[in-house]
mmCIF file with all atom_site columns, C-alpha atoms in Angstrom:
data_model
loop_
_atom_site.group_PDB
_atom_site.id
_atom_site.type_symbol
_atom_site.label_atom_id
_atom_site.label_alt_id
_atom_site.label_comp_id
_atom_site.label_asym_id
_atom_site.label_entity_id
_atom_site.label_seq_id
_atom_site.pdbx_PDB_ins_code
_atom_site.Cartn_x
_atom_site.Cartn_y
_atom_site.Cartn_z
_atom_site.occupancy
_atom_site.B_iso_or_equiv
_atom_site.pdbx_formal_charge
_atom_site.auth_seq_id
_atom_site.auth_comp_id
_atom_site.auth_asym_id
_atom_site.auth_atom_id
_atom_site.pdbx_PDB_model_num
ATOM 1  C CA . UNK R 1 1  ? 152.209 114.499 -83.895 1.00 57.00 ? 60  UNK R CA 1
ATOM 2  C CA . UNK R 1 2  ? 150.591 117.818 -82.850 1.00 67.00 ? 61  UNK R CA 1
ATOM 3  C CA . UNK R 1 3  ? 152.955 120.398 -81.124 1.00 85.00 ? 62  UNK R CA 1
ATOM 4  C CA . UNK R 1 4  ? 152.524 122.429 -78.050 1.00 86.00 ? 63  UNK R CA 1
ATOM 5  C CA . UNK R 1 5  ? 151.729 125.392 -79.671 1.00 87.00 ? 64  UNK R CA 1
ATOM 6  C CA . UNK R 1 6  ? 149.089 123.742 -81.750 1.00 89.00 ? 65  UNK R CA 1
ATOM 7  C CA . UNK R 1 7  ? 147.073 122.442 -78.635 1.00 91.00 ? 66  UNK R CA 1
ATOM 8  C CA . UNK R 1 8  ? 147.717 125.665 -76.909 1.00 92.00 ? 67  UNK R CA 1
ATOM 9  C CA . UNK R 1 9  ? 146.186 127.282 -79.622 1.00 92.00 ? 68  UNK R CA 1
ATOM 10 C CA . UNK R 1 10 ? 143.391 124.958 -79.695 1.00 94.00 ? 69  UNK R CA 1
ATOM 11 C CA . UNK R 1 11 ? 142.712 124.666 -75.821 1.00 94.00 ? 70  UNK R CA 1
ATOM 12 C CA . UNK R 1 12 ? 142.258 128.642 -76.107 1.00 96.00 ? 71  UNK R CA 1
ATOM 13 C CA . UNK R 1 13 ? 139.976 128.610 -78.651 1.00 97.00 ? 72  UNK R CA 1
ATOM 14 C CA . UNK R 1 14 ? 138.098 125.646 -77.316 1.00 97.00 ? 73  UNK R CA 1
ATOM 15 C CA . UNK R 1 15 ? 137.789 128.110 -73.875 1.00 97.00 ? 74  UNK R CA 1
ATOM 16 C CA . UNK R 1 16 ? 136.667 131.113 -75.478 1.00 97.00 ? 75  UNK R CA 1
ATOM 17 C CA . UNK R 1 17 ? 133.691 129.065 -77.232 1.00 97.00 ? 76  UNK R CA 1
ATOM 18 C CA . UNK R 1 18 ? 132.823 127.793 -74.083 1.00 97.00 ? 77  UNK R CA 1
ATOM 19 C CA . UNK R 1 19 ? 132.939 131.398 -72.612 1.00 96.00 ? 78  UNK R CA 1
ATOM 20 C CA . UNK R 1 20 ? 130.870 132.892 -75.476 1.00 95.00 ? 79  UNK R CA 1
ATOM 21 C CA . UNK R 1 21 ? 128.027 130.108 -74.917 1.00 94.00 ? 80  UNK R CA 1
ATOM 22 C CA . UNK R 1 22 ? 128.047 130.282 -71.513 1.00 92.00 ? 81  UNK R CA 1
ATOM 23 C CA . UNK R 1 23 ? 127.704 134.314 -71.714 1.00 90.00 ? 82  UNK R CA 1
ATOM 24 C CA . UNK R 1 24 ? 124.918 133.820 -74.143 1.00 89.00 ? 83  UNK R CA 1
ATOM 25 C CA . UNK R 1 25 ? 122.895 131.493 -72.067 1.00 87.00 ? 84  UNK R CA 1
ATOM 26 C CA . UNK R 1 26 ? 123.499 133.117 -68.471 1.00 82.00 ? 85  UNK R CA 1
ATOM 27 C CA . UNK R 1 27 ? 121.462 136.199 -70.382 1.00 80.00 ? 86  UNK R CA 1
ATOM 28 C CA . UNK R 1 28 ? 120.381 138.933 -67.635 1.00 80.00 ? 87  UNK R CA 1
ATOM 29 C CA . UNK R 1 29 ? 117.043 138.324 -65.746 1.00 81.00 ? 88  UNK R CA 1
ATOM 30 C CA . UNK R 1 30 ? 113.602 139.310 -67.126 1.00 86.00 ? 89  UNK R CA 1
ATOM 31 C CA . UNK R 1 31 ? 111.453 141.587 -64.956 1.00 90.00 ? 90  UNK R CA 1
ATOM 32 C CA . UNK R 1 32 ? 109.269 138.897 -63.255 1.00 90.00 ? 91  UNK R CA 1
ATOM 33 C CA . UNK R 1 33 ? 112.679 137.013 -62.447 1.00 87.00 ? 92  UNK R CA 1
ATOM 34 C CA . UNK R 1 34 ? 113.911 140.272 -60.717 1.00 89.00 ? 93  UNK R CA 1
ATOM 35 C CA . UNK R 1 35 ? 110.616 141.084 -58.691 1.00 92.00 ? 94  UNK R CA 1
ATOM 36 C CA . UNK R 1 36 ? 110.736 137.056 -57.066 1.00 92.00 ? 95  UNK R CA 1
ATOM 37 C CA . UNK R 1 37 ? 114.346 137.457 -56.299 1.00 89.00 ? 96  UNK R CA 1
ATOM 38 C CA . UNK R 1 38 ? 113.820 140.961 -54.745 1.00 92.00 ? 97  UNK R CA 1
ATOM 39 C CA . UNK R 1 39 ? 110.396 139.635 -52.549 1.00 89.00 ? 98  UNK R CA 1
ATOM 40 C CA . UNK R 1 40 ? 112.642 136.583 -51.400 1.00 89.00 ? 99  UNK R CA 1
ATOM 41 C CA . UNK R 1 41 ? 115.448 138.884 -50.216 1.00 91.00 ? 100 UNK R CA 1
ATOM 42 C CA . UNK R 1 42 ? 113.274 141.369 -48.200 1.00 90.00 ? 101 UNK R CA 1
ATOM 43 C CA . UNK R 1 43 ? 111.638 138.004 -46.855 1.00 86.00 ? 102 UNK R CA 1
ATOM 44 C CA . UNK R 1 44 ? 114.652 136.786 -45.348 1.00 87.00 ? 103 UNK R CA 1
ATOM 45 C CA . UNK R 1 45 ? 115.534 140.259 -44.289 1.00 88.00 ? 104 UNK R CA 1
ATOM 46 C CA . UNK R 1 46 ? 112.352 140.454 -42.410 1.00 85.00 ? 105 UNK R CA 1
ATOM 47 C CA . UNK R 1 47 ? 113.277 137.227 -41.047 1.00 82.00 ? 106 UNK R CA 1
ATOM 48 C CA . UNK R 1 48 ? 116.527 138.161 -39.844 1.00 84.00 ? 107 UNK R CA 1
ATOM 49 C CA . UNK R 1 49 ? 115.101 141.571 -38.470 1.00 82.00 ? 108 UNK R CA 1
ATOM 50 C CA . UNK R 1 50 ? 112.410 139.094 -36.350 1.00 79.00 ? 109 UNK R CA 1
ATOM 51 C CA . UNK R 1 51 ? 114.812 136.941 -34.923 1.00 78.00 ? 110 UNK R CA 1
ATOM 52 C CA . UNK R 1 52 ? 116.996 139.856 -33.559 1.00 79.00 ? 111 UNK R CA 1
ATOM 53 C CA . UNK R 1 53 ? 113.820 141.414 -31.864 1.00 79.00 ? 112 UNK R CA 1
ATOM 54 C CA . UNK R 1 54 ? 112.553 138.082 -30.777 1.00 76.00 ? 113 UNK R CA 1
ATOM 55 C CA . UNK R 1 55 ? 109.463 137.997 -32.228 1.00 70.00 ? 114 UNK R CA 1
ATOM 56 C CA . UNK R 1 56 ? 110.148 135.376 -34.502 1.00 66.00 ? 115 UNK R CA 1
ATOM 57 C CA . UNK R 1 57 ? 106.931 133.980 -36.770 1.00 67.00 ? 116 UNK R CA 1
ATOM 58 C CA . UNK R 1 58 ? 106.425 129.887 -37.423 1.00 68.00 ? 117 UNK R CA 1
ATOM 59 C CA . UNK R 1 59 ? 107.582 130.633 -41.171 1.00 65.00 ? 118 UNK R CA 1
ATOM 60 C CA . UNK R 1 60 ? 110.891 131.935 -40.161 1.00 60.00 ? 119 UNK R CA 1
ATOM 61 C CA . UNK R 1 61 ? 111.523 128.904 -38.413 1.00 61.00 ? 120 UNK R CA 1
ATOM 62 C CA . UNK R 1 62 ? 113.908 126.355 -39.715 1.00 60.00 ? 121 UNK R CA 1
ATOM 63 C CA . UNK R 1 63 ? 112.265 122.230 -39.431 1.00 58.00 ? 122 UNK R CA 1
ATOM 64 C CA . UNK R 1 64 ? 114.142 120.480 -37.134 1.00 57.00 ? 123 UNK R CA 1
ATOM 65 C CA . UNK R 1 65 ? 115.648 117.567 -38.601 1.00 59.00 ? 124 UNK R CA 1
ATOM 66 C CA . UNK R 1 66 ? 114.296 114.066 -38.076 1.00 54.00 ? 125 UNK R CA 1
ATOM 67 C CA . UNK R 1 67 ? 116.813 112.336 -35.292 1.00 50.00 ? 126 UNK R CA 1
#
């Protein structure tokens, strides 16, 4: 039978492989990726600005749920 220490041992290795691939997928953003996620900010942004002034548009607008 396996000791403690063994399947500690193993558990942390087992992590750190999982951290490693994860890392290696998750790589940063490519330019394209970073231009969408900056127009969809300063969309919401605007939104937000809108609906403090009160001159909300029909795209800021939420759709009502279905009763």
């Amino acid at each position: 039978m396996a000791s403690i220490e063994w399947m500690w041992g193993v558990g942390i290795i087992v992590l750190g492989l999982a951290i490693a691939f994860a890392l290696m997928r998750n790589r940063g953003r490519t330019r394209s990726e970073k231009r969408q996620t900056e127009a969809g900010t300063e969309a919401v942004y605007r939104a937000e600005q809108r609906k403090e002034d009160d001159t909300l548009q029909p795209e800021d607008r939420a759709p009502r749920p279905m009763p």
